[in-house]
Short mmCIF file of C-alpha atoms and ligand atoms in Angstrom, two decimals:
data_model
loop_
_atom_site.label_atom_id
_atom_site.label_comp_id
_atom_site.label_asym_id
_atom_site.label_seq_id
_atom_site.Cartn_x
_atom_site.Cartn_y
_atom_site.Cartn_z
CA MET A 1 -21.69 9.59 -0.91
CA ASN A 2 -22.65 13.06 -2.00
CA LYS A 3 -20.22 15.06 -0.11
CA ALA A 4 -16.59 14.66 1.15
CA THR A 5 -15.18 16.18 4.31
CA ASN A 6 -12.61 15.52 6.92
CA PHE A 7 -12.37 12.50 9.27
CA HIS A 8 -10.56 12.63 12.45
CA SER A 9 -11.12 11.62 16.21
CA GLY A 10 -13.00 8.66 14.90
CA GLN A 11 -15.72 10.66 13.06
CA TYR A 12 -16.57 12.83 10.09
CA GLN A 13 -15.76 16.47 10.90
CA LYS A 14 -17.00 19.62 9.23
CA ALA A 15 -14.00 21.54 7.94
CA THR A 16 -13.68 24.91 9.73
CA THR A 17 -13.00 27.23 6.81
CA GLY A 18 -16.39 26.80 4.95
CA ALA A 19 -14.09 26.77 1.81
CA PHE A 20 -14.78 23.86 -0.58
CA PHE A 21 -13.74 22.60 -4.03
CA GLU A 22 -15.68 20.56 -6.56
CA ASN A 23 -15.27 16.91 -7.37
CA ILE A 24 -15.92 16.29 -11.08
CA ASN A 25 -16.53 13.13 -12.90
CA PRO A 26 -14.14 13.28 -15.80
CA ALA A 27 -16.18 10.90 -17.90
CA THR A 28 -19.23 13.26 -17.86
CA GLY A 29 -17.66 16.47 -16.95
CA LYS A 30 -20.40 16.95 -14.29
CA LYS A 31 -19.99 17.76 -10.63
CA ILE A 32 -20.19 14.79 -8.26
CA CYS A 33 -20.00 16.71 -4.95
CA ASN A 34 -18.35 19.56 -2.94
CA VAL A 35 -15.32 18.74 -1.01
CA GLU A 36 -14.78 20.64 2.24
CA SER A 37 -11.16 21.91 2.24
CA SER A 38 -9.05 21.48 5.44
CA SER A 39 -7.74 24.53 7.15
CA GLU A 40 -4.49 24.69 9.02
CA ASP A 41 -6.77 24.41 12.22
CA ASP A 42 -8.39 21.18 10.80
CA VAL A 43 -4.93 19.65 9.90
CA ASN A 44 -3.70 20.40 13.39
CA LYS A 45 -6.78 18.77 14.95
CA ALA A 46 -6.20 15.64 12.71
CA ILE A 47 -2.65 15.42 13.81
CA LYS A 48 -3.67 15.97 17.53
CA SER A 49 -6.12 13.15 17.08
CA ALA A 50 -3.40 10.88 15.61
CA ILE A 51 -1.15 11.61 18.51
CA ALA A 52 -3.89 10.66 20.90
CA GLY A 53 -4.58 7.56 18.79
CA PHE A 54 -0.92 6.56 18.79
CA LYS A 55 -0.91 6.28 22.60
CA ILE A 56 -3.56 3.53 22.43
CA TRP A 57 -2.75 1.87 19.22
CA SER A 58 1.04 1.62 19.70
CA LYS A 59 0.51 -0.12 23.12
CA MET A 60 -2.02 -2.61 21.84
CA PRO A 61 -0.58 -6.20 21.32
CA ALA A 62 0.33 -6.66 17.65
CA THR A 63 -1.86 -9.72 17.36
CA GLU A 64 -4.90 -7.62 18.26
CA ARG A 65 -3.76 -4.88 15.86
CA GLY A 66 -3.37 -7.59 13.11
CA ARG A 67 -6.81 -9.01 13.84
CA ILE A 68 -8.39 -5.64 13.41
CA LEU A 69 -6.64 -5.06 10.06
CA ARG A 70 -7.71 -8.41 8.76
CA ARG A 71 -11.26 -7.63 9.82
CA ALA A 72 -10.87 -4.42 7.88
CA ALA A 73 -9.73 -6.28 4.85
CA ASP A 74 -13.02 -8.44 4.84
CA LEU A 75 -15.07 -5.26 5.42
CA LEU A 76 -13.35 -3.52 2.53
CA ARG A 77 -13.93 -6.59 0.18
CA ALA A 78 -17.65 -6.55 1.21
CA ARG A 79 -17.93 -3.07 0.02
CA ASN A 80 -16.02 -3.75 -3.27
CA GLU A 81 -18.88 -2.70 -5.56
CA GLU A 82 -19.61 0.54 -3.69
CA ILE A 83 -16.05 1.73 -3.55
CA ALA A 84 -15.36 0.51 -7.25
CA LYS A 85 -18.29 2.84 -8.30
CA ILE A 86 -16.80 5.76 -6.30
CA GLU A 87 -13.34 5.21 -7.96
CA VAL A 88 -15.08 5.00 -11.44
CA GLU A 89 -16.83 8.32 -10.94
CA ASP A 90 -13.76 10.11 -9.40
CA VAL A 91 -11.12 8.62 -11.61
CA GLY A 92 -12.81 7.85 -15.02
CA LYS A 93 -11.36 4.37 -15.05
CA PRO A 94 -13.42 1.28 -16.15
CA ILE A 95 -15.68 -0.39 -13.64
CA SER A 96 -14.19 -3.80 -14.76
CA GLU A 97 -10.74 -2.77 -13.58
CA ALA A 98 -11.97 -1.02 -10.36
CA ILE A 99 -13.93 -4.11 -9.28
CA GLU A 100 -11.11 -6.47 -10.15
CA VAL A 101 -8.09 -4.55 -8.99
CA ASP A 102 -8.41 -1.32 -7.05
CA VAL A 103 -10.35 -2.27 -3.89
CA MET A 104 -9.05 -5.87 -3.89
CA THR A 105 -5.42 -5.02 -3.86
CA GLY A 106 -6.20 -2.50 -1.12
CA ALA A 107 -7.72 -5.33 0.95
CA ASP A 108 -4.74 -7.48 0.11
CA ALA A 109 -2.53 -5.09 1.86
CA LEU A 110 -4.74 -4.91 4.97
CA GLU A 111 -4.88 -8.64 5.16
CA TYR A 112 -1.02 -9.11 4.54
CA PHE A 113 0.24 -6.56 7.00
CA GLY A 114 -2.51 -7.56 9.46
CA GLY A 115 -1.10 -11.21 9.20
CA ILE A 116 2.60 -10.14 9.74
CA ALA A 117 1.93 -7.64 12.45
CA PRO A 118 2.64 -10.09 15.22
CA SER A 119 5.78 -11.18 13.65
CA ILE A 120 7.46 -7.72 13.61
CA HIS A 121 10.36 -8.20 16.17
CA GLY A 122 13.83 -7.25 16.95
CA ASP A 123 16.94 -9.44 17.43
CA HIS A 124 18.83 -10.93 20.37
CA TYR A 125 22.60 -10.36 20.60
CA ASP A 126 24.59 -12.86 22.73
CA LEU A 127 27.71 -11.00 24.14
CA GLY A 128 29.13 -13.84 26.05
CA ASN A 129 28.38 -12.98 29.68
CA THR A 130 25.90 -10.32 28.89
CA PHE A 131 23.46 -9.46 25.95
CA ALA A 132 21.81 -6.85 23.92
CA PHE A 133 18.51 -6.85 21.99
CA THR A 134 16.74 -4.61 19.53
CA ARG A 135 13.05 -3.65 19.42
CA ARG A 136 11.31 -2.54 16.22
CA GLU A 137 9.27 0.44 17.41
CA PRO A 138 6.72 2.50 15.45
CA LEU A 139 7.81 5.96 14.28
CA GLY A 140 4.67 7.81 15.53
CA VAL A 141 2.19 9.86 13.25
CA CYS A 142 2.75 9.21 9.67
CA ALA A 143 1.41 11.43 6.71
CA GLY A 144 0.12 9.60 3.77
CA ILE A 145 -0.22 11.80 0.55
CA GLY A 146 -1.84 10.07 -2.40
CA ALA A 147 -2.03 10.36 -6.15
CA TRP A 148 -5.23 10.32 -7.93
CA ASN A 149 -4.86 7.14 -10.26
CA TYR A 150 -5.36 4.43 -7.61
CA PRO A 151 -6.98 6.23 -4.70
CA ILE A 152 -8.26 3.36 -2.46
CA GLN A 153 -5.15 1.17 -3.38
CA ILE A 154 -2.76 3.89 -2.51
CA ALA A 155 -4.58 4.82 0.94
CA CYS A 156 -4.37 1.07 1.84
CA TRP A 157 -0.84 0.59 0.61
CA LYS A 158 0.24 3.33 2.97
CA SER A 159 -2.00 2.90 5.96
CA ALA A 160 -1.91 -0.98 6.25
CA PRO A 161 1.86 -1.25 6.83
CA ALA A 162 1.99 1.97 8.88
CA LEU A 163 -0.84 0.77 11.18
CA ALA A 164 0.55 -2.72 11.36
CA CYS A 165 3.73 -1.39 12.87
CA GLY A 166 1.77 0.66 15.53
CA ASN A 167 1.88 3.97 13.86
CA THR A 168 -1.11 6.23 13.21
CA MET A 169 -1.82 8.12 10.06
CA VAL A 170 -3.20 11.18 8.56
CA PHE A 171 -4.05 10.68 5.04
CA LYS A 172 -4.62 13.35 2.33
CA PRO A 173 -5.92 11.87 -0.91
CA ALA A 174 -5.39 13.81 -4.21
CA GLU A 175 -7.92 16.73 -4.55
CA LEU A 176 -9.41 14.99 -7.58
CA THR A 177 -10.17 11.77 -5.82
CA PRO A 178 -11.27 12.62 -2.24
CA ARG A 179 -13.89 10.08 -1.47
CA SER A 180 -12.62 6.62 -1.11
CA ALA A 181 -10.13 7.29 1.74
CA LEU A 182 -13.23 8.23 3.71
CA ILE A 183 -14.74 4.80 3.15
CA LEU A 184 -11.43 3.31 4.28
CA ALA A 185 -11.72 5.49 7.53
CA GLU A 186 -15.27 4.03 8.02
CA VAL A 187 -14.08 0.46 7.47
CA LEU A 188 -11.10 0.77 9.83
CA LYS A 189 -13.33 2.23 12.51
CA GLU A 190 -15.95 -0.57 12.02
CA ALA A 191 -13.19 -3.13 12.17
CA GLY A 192 -12.25 -1.76 15.66
CA VAL A 193 -9.36 0.62 15.06
CA PRO A 194 -9.52 3.14 17.95
CA ASP A 195 -10.38 6.78 17.32
CA GLY A 196 -7.55 8.93 15.88
CA VAL A 197 -5.48 5.98 14.35
CA PHE A 198 -6.58 6.73 10.66
CA ASN A 199 -7.58 10.33 9.76
CA VAL A 200 -8.32 12.07 6.55
CA VAL A 201 -7.79 15.68 5.48
CA GLN A 202 -8.81 17.23 2.31
CA GLY A 203 -7.33 19.73 -0.04
CA ASN A 204 -4.63 20.46 -2.52
CA GLY A 205 -0.71 20.60 -2.28
CA GLU A 206 -0.93 23.40 0.34
CA VAL A 207 -2.65 20.97 2.69
CA GLY A 208 0.04 18.42 1.82
CA GLN A 209 2.60 21.05 2.85
CA MET A 210 0.84 21.59 6.20
CA LEU A 211 1.51 17.83 6.77
CA THR A 212 5.14 17.86 5.59
CA ASN A 213 5.80 20.97 7.59
CA HIS A 214 4.25 19.80 10.71
CA PRO A 215 6.64 18.86 13.68
CA GLY A 216 4.18 16.27 15.00
CA ILE A 217 4.55 14.14 11.93
CA GLN A 218 7.53 11.71 11.97
CA LYS A 219 7.26 10.16 8.50
CA VAL A 220 5.70 11.17 5.01
CA SER A 221 4.98 8.63 2.39
CA LEU A 222 3.99 10.25 -0.92
CA THR A 223 2.83 8.82 -4.17
CA GLY A 224 2.98 11.60 -6.80
CA GLU A 225 5.25 13.33 -9.40
CA VAL A 226 9.01 13.55 -9.24
CA GLU A 227 8.95 17.41 -8.55
CA THR A 228 6.38 16.98 -5.74
CA GLY A 229 8.76 14.31 -4.32
CA LYS A 230 11.60 16.78 -4.26
CA LYS A 231 9.53 19.44 -2.55
CA VAL A 232 8.20 16.93 0.06
CA MET A 233 11.75 15.69 0.78
CA ALA A 234 12.92 19.29 1.20
CA ALA A 235 10.21 20.26 3.52
CA SER A 236 10.49 16.98 5.47
CA ALA A 237 14.33 17.82 6.01
CA ALA A 238 13.45 20.75 8.29
CA THR A 239 12.49 18.23 10.99
CA LEU A 240 14.30 15.25 9.51
CA LYS A 241 11.19 13.25 8.87
CA HIS A 242 11.52 9.92 7.40
CA VAL A 243 10.30 9.65 3.79
CA THR A 244 9.03 7.12 1.27
CA LEU A 245 8.56 8.59 -2.18
CA GLU A 246 6.80 6.53 -4.95
CA LEU A 247 7.21 8.91 -7.81
CA GLY A 248 6.83 8.90 -11.71
CA GLY A 249 8.55 6.93 -14.40
CA LYS A 250 9.27 6.40 -18.08
CA SER A 251 9.84 2.68 -17.92
CA PRO A 252 11.45 0.56 -20.83
CA LEU A 253 9.92 -2.63 -22.02
CA ILE A 254 12.21 -4.74 -24.22
CA ILE A 255 10.90 -7.25 -26.72
CA CYS A 256 13.66 -9.50 -27.81
CA GLU A 257 13.57 -11.32 -31.17
CA ASP A 258 13.12 -14.77 -29.31
CA ALA A 259 10.12 -13.51 -27.38
CA ASP A 260 6.60 -14.98 -27.94
CA ILE A 261 5.17 -12.12 -29.90
CA ASN A 262 1.54 -12.58 -28.93
CA GLU A 263 2.49 -12.60 -25.28
CA ALA A 264 4.75 -9.48 -25.87
CA VAL A 265 1.85 -7.70 -27.49
CA ASN A 266 -0.45 -8.51 -24.48
CA GLY A 267 2.41 -7.29 -22.14
CA ALA A 268 2.86 -4.01 -23.95
CA MET A 269 -0.81 -3.21 -24.08
CA MET A 270 -1.07 -4.03 -20.24
CA ALA A 271 2.00 -1.73 -19.78
CA ASN A 272 0.42 1.22 -21.69
CA PHE A 273 -3.45 1.11 -21.93
CA TYR A 274 -4.56 -0.23 -18.43
CA THR A 275 -6.23 2.66 -16.54
CA GLN A 276 -5.97 4.77 -19.66
CA GLY A 277 -2.15 4.67 -19.35
CA GLU A 278 -2.32 6.53 -15.93
CA ILE A 279 0.01 4.11 -14.08
CA CYS A 280 3.30 5.05 -12.71
CA SER A 281 5.15 1.89 -13.66
CA ASN A 282 3.98 1.78 -17.19
CA GLY A 283 6.36 0.58 -19.92
CA THR A 284 5.90 3.49 -22.30
CA ARG A 285 9.25 3.04 -24.15
CA VAL A 286 8.78 -0.21 -25.99
CA TYR A 287 12.05 -1.40 -27.51
CA VAL A 288 11.47 -3.98 -30.09
CA ALA A 289 14.18 -6.04 -31.81
CA GLU A 290 14.35 -5.07 -35.54
CA ALA A 291 13.89 -8.61 -36.60
CA VAL A 292 10.48 -8.79 -35.10
CA LYS A 293 9.30 -5.14 -35.13
CA ASP A 294 6.97 -5.43 -38.13
CA GLU A 295 5.15 -8.56 -36.83
CA PHE A 296 5.04 -6.91 -33.34
CA LEU A 297 3.47 -3.65 -34.65
CA GLU A 298 0.93 -5.52 -36.93
CA LYS A 299 -0.28 -7.61 -34.04
CA LEU A 300 -0.24 -4.73 -31.67
CA ILE A 301 -2.31 -2.45 -33.90
CA ALA A 302 -4.78 -5.19 -34.74
CA LYS A 303 -5.47 -5.79 -31.01
CA THR A 304 -5.33 -2.08 -29.93
CA GLN A 305 -8.09 -1.39 -32.66
CA LYS A 306 -10.42 -3.70 -30.76
CA LEU A 307 -10.20 -1.82 -27.39
CA VAL A 308 -13.59 -0.62 -26.25
CA ILE A 309 -13.54 3.04 -25.24
CA GLY A 310 -16.59 4.31 -23.48
CA ASN A 311 -18.50 4.87 -20.41
CA PRO A 312 -16.44 3.72 -17.44
CA ALA A 313 -19.53 2.63 -15.64
CA ASP A 314 -20.19 -0.03 -18.43
CA MET A 315 -18.55 -3.45 -17.76
CA LYS A 316 -17.61 -3.75 -21.48
CA THR A 317 -15.57 -0.69 -21.42
CA GLN A 318 -11.78 -1.13 -21.56
CA VAL A 319 -10.47 2.44 -21.95
CA GLY A 320 -12.10 5.09 -19.67
CA ALA A 321 -11.63 8.94 -19.36
CA LEU A 322 -8.51 10.72 -18.35
CA ILE A 323 -8.61 12.18 -14.85
CA SER A 324 -9.38 15.97 -15.79
CA LYS A 325 -9.57 18.54 -18.55
CA GLU A 326 -6.08 19.82 -17.61
CA HIS A 327 -4.69 16.35 -17.74
CA PHE A 328 -6.41 15.56 -21.00
CA GLU A 329 -4.83 18.80 -22.47
CA LYS A 330 -1.32 17.79 -21.17
CA VAL A 331 -1.72 14.36 -22.84
CA ALA A 332 -3.11 15.95 -26.03
CA GLY A 333 -0.38 18.34 -26.07
CA TYR A 334 2.21 15.44 -25.98
CA ILE A 335 0.51 13.74 -28.75
CA GLU A 336 0.69 16.89 -30.95
CA LEU A 337 4.37 17.04 -30.16
CA GLY A 338 4.69 13.31 -30.97
CA LYS A 339 3.41 13.91 -34.37
CA GLN A 340 6.42 16.09 -35.01
CA GLU A 341 8.92 13.83 -33.31
CA ALA A 342 7.72 10.53 -34.47
CA ARG A 343 5.44 8.47 -36.69
CA LEU A 344 1.84 8.17 -35.46
CA LEU A 345 0.84 4.56 -36.12
CA PHE A 346 -2.49 4.53 -34.27
CA GLY A 347 -4.89 6.61 -32.34
CA GLY A 348 -3.94 10.15 -31.30
CA ARG A 349 -7.45 11.71 -31.29
CA ARG A 350 -9.96 12.64 -28.72
CA TYR A 351 -12.73 10.09 -28.47
CA VAL A 352 -16.23 11.70 -28.47
CA SER A 353 -19.11 9.32 -27.63
CA ASP A 354 -22.56 9.35 -29.18
CA ASP A 355 -23.95 8.83 -25.74
CA PRO A 356 -24.87 12.39 -24.50
CA GLU A 357 -24.06 11.23 -20.98
CA ILE A 358 -20.34 11.01 -21.66
CA ALA A 359 -20.12 13.32 -24.68
CA GLY A 360 -18.30 15.85 -22.74
CA GLY A 361 -15.75 13.34 -21.14
CA TYR A 362 -12.02 13.58 -21.47
CA PHE A 363 -11.37 10.38 -23.49
CA MET A 364 -8.34 9.81 -25.54
CA GLU A 365 -7.75 7.08 -28.06
CA PRO A 366 -5.03 4.52 -27.20
CA THR A 367 -2.05 5.85 -29.25
CA ILE A 368 0.94 4.26 -30.74
CA PHE A 369 4.06 6.13 -31.99
CA GLU A 370 7.08 4.76 -33.73
CA THR A 371 10.52 6.56 -33.60
CA ASP A 372 14.34 5.96 -33.35
CA MET A 373 14.77 9.48 -31.85
CA GLU A 374 16.11 8.61 -28.34
CA ASP A 375 16.07 12.31 -27.24
CA ALA A 376 12.42 12.93 -28.48
CA ARG A 377 10.37 14.41 -25.59
CA ILE A 378 7.66 11.78 -25.89
CA VAL A 379 10.50 9.27 -25.27
CA LYS A 380 12.06 11.19 -22.33
CA GLU A 381 9.12 12.77 -20.46
CA GLU A 382 6.31 10.99 -18.40
CA ILE A 383 3.05 11.54 -20.38
CA PHE A 384 0.69 9.49 -17.95
CA GLY A 385 -1.79 8.70 -20.55
CA PRO A 386 -2.49 5.94 -23.14
CA VAL A 387 0.52 6.81 -25.24
CA MET A 388 3.15 4.10 -26.24
CA THR A 389 6.35 4.76 -28.15
CA VAL A 390 7.90 1.85 -30.06
CA LEU A 391 11.63 2.14 -30.74
CA PRO A 392 13.99 -0.23 -32.49
CA PHE A 393 17.19 -1.96 -31.29
CA LYS A 394 19.72 -4.38 -32.88
CA THR A 395 21.73 -5.90 -30.05
CA GLU A 396 21.01 -6.66 -26.36
CA GLU A 397 23.73 -4.24 -25.31
CA GLU A 398 22.03 -1.46 -27.29
CA ALA A 399 18.67 -2.17 -25.74
CA ILE A 400 20.04 -2.02 -22.24
CA GLU A 401 21.98 1.13 -22.83
CA LYS A 402 18.80 2.89 -24.33
CA ALA A 403 16.58 1.44 -21.55
CA ASN A 404 18.85 2.86 -18.92
CA ASN A 405 19.19 6.26 -20.52
CA THR A 406 16.61 8.02 -18.20
CA ILE A 407 16.47 9.91 -14.94
CA TYR A 408 13.70 7.44 -13.89
CA GLY A 409 14.09 3.97 -12.53
CA LEU A 410 10.67 2.66 -11.38
CA ALA A 411 10.22 -0.46 -13.57
CA ALA A 412 11.29 -2.29 -16.61
CA GLY A 413 10.26 -5.38 -18.52
CA VAL A 414 11.84 -8.01 -20.85
CA PHE A 415 10.00 -10.41 -23.04
CA THR A 416 12.39 -13.24 -24.18
CA SER A 417 12.31 -17.16 -24.28
CA ASN A 418 15.99 -17.26 -23.31
CA LEU A 419 16.43 -17.88 -19.67
CA GLN A 420 20.06 -16.79 -19.44
CA ARG A 421 19.35 -13.62 -21.39
CA ALA A 422 16.38 -12.75 -19.24
CA HIS A 423 18.71 -12.87 -16.09
CA ARG A 424 21.52 -11.03 -17.79
CA MET A 425 19.13 -8.27 -18.82
CA VAL A 426 17.35 -7.77 -15.60
CA ASN A 427 20.62 -7.65 -13.78
CA ALA A 428 21.64 -4.77 -16.12
CA LEU A 429 18.45 -2.79 -15.89
CA GLN A 430 18.54 0.21 -13.57
CA ALA A 431 14.93 -0.20 -12.17
CA GLY A 432 13.47 -1.17 -8.87
CA MET A 433 10.88 -3.49 -10.33
CA CYS A 434 11.68 -5.69 -13.33
CA TRP A 435 9.21 -8.15 -14.90
CA VAL A 436 10.19 -11.04 -17.27
CA ASN A 437 7.59 -12.09 -19.71
CA ASN A 438 4.81 -10.10 -17.94
CA TYR A 439 4.16 -6.46 -16.94
CA ASN A 440 2.56 -4.47 -14.19
CA VAL A 441 1.97 -7.42 -11.84
CA THR A 442 2.48 -6.39 -8.20
CA PRO A 443 1.62 -9.11 -5.70
CA MET A 444 1.31 -7.88 -2.12
CA GLU A 445 4.28 -9.96 -0.74
CA VAL A 446 6.67 -8.64 -3.32
CA PRO A 447 8.41 -5.24 -2.68
CA PHE A 448 7.71 -2.67 -5.19
CA GLY A 449 9.71 0.66 -5.49
CA PRO A 450 12.06 2.87 -7.42
CA TYR A 451 15.59 3.45 -8.47
CA LYS A 452 17.10 6.86 -9.38
CA GLN A 453 14.63 9.83 -9.42
CA SER A 454 11.55 7.68 -9.32
CA GLY A 455 11.82 7.84 -5.63
CA LEU A 456 13.03 6.32 -2.38
CA GLY A 457 11.91 3.35 -0.27
CA ARG A 458 9.68 0.38 -0.95
CA GLU A 459 5.93 -0.49 -0.62
CA ASN A 460 4.52 -4.06 -0.16
CA GLY A 461 6.46 -7.05 1.23
CA LEU A 462 8.53 -7.30 4.37
CA ALA A 463 10.70 -4.44 3.20
CA THR A 464 8.03 -2.06 4.03
CA ILE A 465 8.24 -2.79 7.85
CA GLU A 466 11.66 -1.04 7.91
CA ALA A 467 10.11 2.05 6.37
CA TYR A 468 7.46 2.26 9.18
CA THR A 469 9.61 1.20 12.21
CA GLN A 470 12.72 2.47 13.95
CA LEU A 471 15.27 0.21 15.67
CA LYS A 472 15.86 0.61 19.36
CA THR A 473 18.91 -1.21 20.62
CA VAL A 474 19.03 -2.09 24.38
CA TYR A 475 22.18 -3.25 26.14
CA ILE A 476 21.69 -5.18 29.34
CA GLU A 477 24.56 -5.37 31.77
CA MET A 478 24.71 -8.60 33.57
CA ASN A 479 27.80 -7.85 35.46
CA LYS A 480 29.53 -4.93 37.20
CA VAL A 481 30.28 -1.73 35.45
CA ASP A 482 33.85 -2.15 34.14
CA SER A 483 34.98 1.29 35.38
CA PRO A 484 38.50 2.75 35.45
CA TYR A 485 37.22 5.17 38.19
P1 NDP B 501 1.13 15.10 -7.78
O1 NDP B 501 2.67 14.93 -7.47
O2 NDP B 501 0.64 16.23 -8.54
O3 NDP B 501 0.35 15.01 -6.45
C1 NDP B 501 0.45 13.92 -5.57
C2 NDP B 501 -0.01 14.32 -4.22
O4 NDP B 501 0.77 15.27 -3.57
C3 NDP B 501 -1.45 14.95 -4.30
O5 NDP B 501 -2.12 14.59 -3.17
C4 NDP B 501 -1.01 16.40 -4.25
O6 NDP B 501 -2.11 17.27 -3.86
C5 NDP B 501 0.04 16.42 -3.30
N1 NDP B 501 0.92 17.47 -3.31
C6 NDP B 501 1.20 18.41 -4.35
N2 NDP B 501 2.12 19.27 -4.03
C7 NDP B 501 2.52 19.07 -2.78
C8 NDP B 501 3.49 19.58 -1.82
N3 NDP B 501 4.22 20.60 -2.22
N4 NDP B 501 3.64 19.07 -0.63
C9 NDP B 501 2.89 18.03 -0.22
N5 NDP B 501 1.91 17.49 -1.08
C10 NDP B 501 1.78 17.97 -2.27
O7 NDP B 501 0.94 13.71 -8.52
P2 NDP B 501 -0.45 13.22 -9.24
O8 NDP B 501 -1.67 13.24 -8.23
O9 NDP B 501 -0.62 14.12 -10.56
O10 NDP B 501 -0.23 11.79 -9.76
C11 NDP B 501 0.45 11.32 -10.87
C12 NDP B 501 1.95 11.15 -10.54
O11 NDP B 501 2.03 10.15 -9.52
C13 NDP B 501 2.70 10.53 -11.71
O12 NDP B 501 3.88 11.20 -11.92
C14 NDP B 501 2.88 9.14 -11.38
O13 NDP B 501 3.88 8.59 -12.07
C15 NDP B 501 3.11 9.19 -9.86
N6 NDP B 501 2.54 7.86 -9.34
C16 NDP B 501 3.71 7.09 -8.82
C17 NDP B 501 3.34 5.89 -8.35
C18 NDP B 501 4.38 4.95 -7.68
O14 NDP B 501 4.09 3.97 -6.96
N7 NDP B 501 5.66 5.25 -7.93
C19 NDP B 501 2.00 5.24 -8.37
C20 NDP B 501 0.94 6.25 -8.87
C21 NDP B 501 1.37 7.44 -9.42
P3 NDP B 501 -3.33 17.75 -5.04
O15 NDP B 501 -3.15 16.75 -6.17
O16 NDP B 501 -4.50 17.50 -4.25
O17 NDP B 501 -3.01 19.12 -5.43
#
């Protein structure tokens, strides 16, 4: 795919402005393609197409909708390699990850929500000599606005539940990763989704705002930064749109003295270096019990040293390129700051390859800091790169207090071999997703989502159905109106 454009009314559409922006491969610094930017007119047309699609899709029996989505899951899996390559070029992430996770977890969403579509139902209320019932009805046209780190997964995690519930969607991928959502549009069409049910517009935050401001949209689901979430919520308030906000984090990972240290090291690496650290739920504040800190650090550094940084298109690569020059500079800036605030234990330098193909890529070494300064900026702020900070603690209470000392609340992790302690600690952690003795595992049937300023609402699992439906209550009178008149 050497161009990216809009998709609505069941087909690719040339954008009306003639304006375009460039899609750059962050591993090579080279242009992949031009992307046609959507104008207000294009956005309006996409929404109009979604309104027309809604009339057909929302009336279709849910079993049929589900069958189509499950077919789409198979078609997406069949194109795994092709889509994974697109993600690797657009994002800079290693192909081994994109093949294993990105497309497959997107397909899981289509399969899961396709499977439960026919079971979405209301309730019956027996009122003695009469009754009432509820219907779970779709909201209408939903806007999906994606971040750039897991483009196809995000497009699927938003569209699959929306469509399963009978809604239609206009999706805006991040400007930096414009292509894979278009493949999803192709796949859904091939699976049998009627024209207008899934549409794609292209562009930056301004195009996002066209969606959040539009009265024809009933719901916005955003994955992005906290500040973007606040803007989206404020814009949505004008017409009281429903919102789901999957935002940033600075999650804690607590390693207790009774933990299996080898497992804890694996967990901490998964929580910091997968996808070059560009994962919202990453456990970037690693609190380690003082009694095991030296052992943990020694094993962690030994293993981190072995990570293979390099061409994301190479199956052996474990650490790819950061998404863009700007983002690389942001991460590098935090590392410079970290050198003043903390002790650099490993990494911290730009990786420059001997391979001329990727010599200009935005690669950063996996980086490990150690500090006990709770208010250091590298401890407080989301970096969204391969930067781990290790902090000490003495008691369980202290670990919990420090772990919760953040505006964020997306995720948290605990490594311990003590069952009671594990339960006690996760009960006390202020985070929407807690892992015990693992990290960043997100099975489709399990709700995933934030506490505090990490956002609102849930993705995955049955909880998502509430986010994409509204409840209609119907009272049926079986008797005469009991009227005083
Ligand atoms: P941004 O918030 O910069 O962008 C997210 C999306 O919102 C993009 O499509 C962007 O457009 C669009 N956008 C920007 N401004 C507006 C606006 N005012 N109105 C409507 N849309 C707008 O996030 P990033 O793409 O930089 O992604 C990284 C962030 O996403 C991190 O904070 C990360 O933690 C978070 N994230 C959260 C996840 C979760 O599940 N909780 C998962 C993955 C990431 P464009 O970029 O094209 O300009």
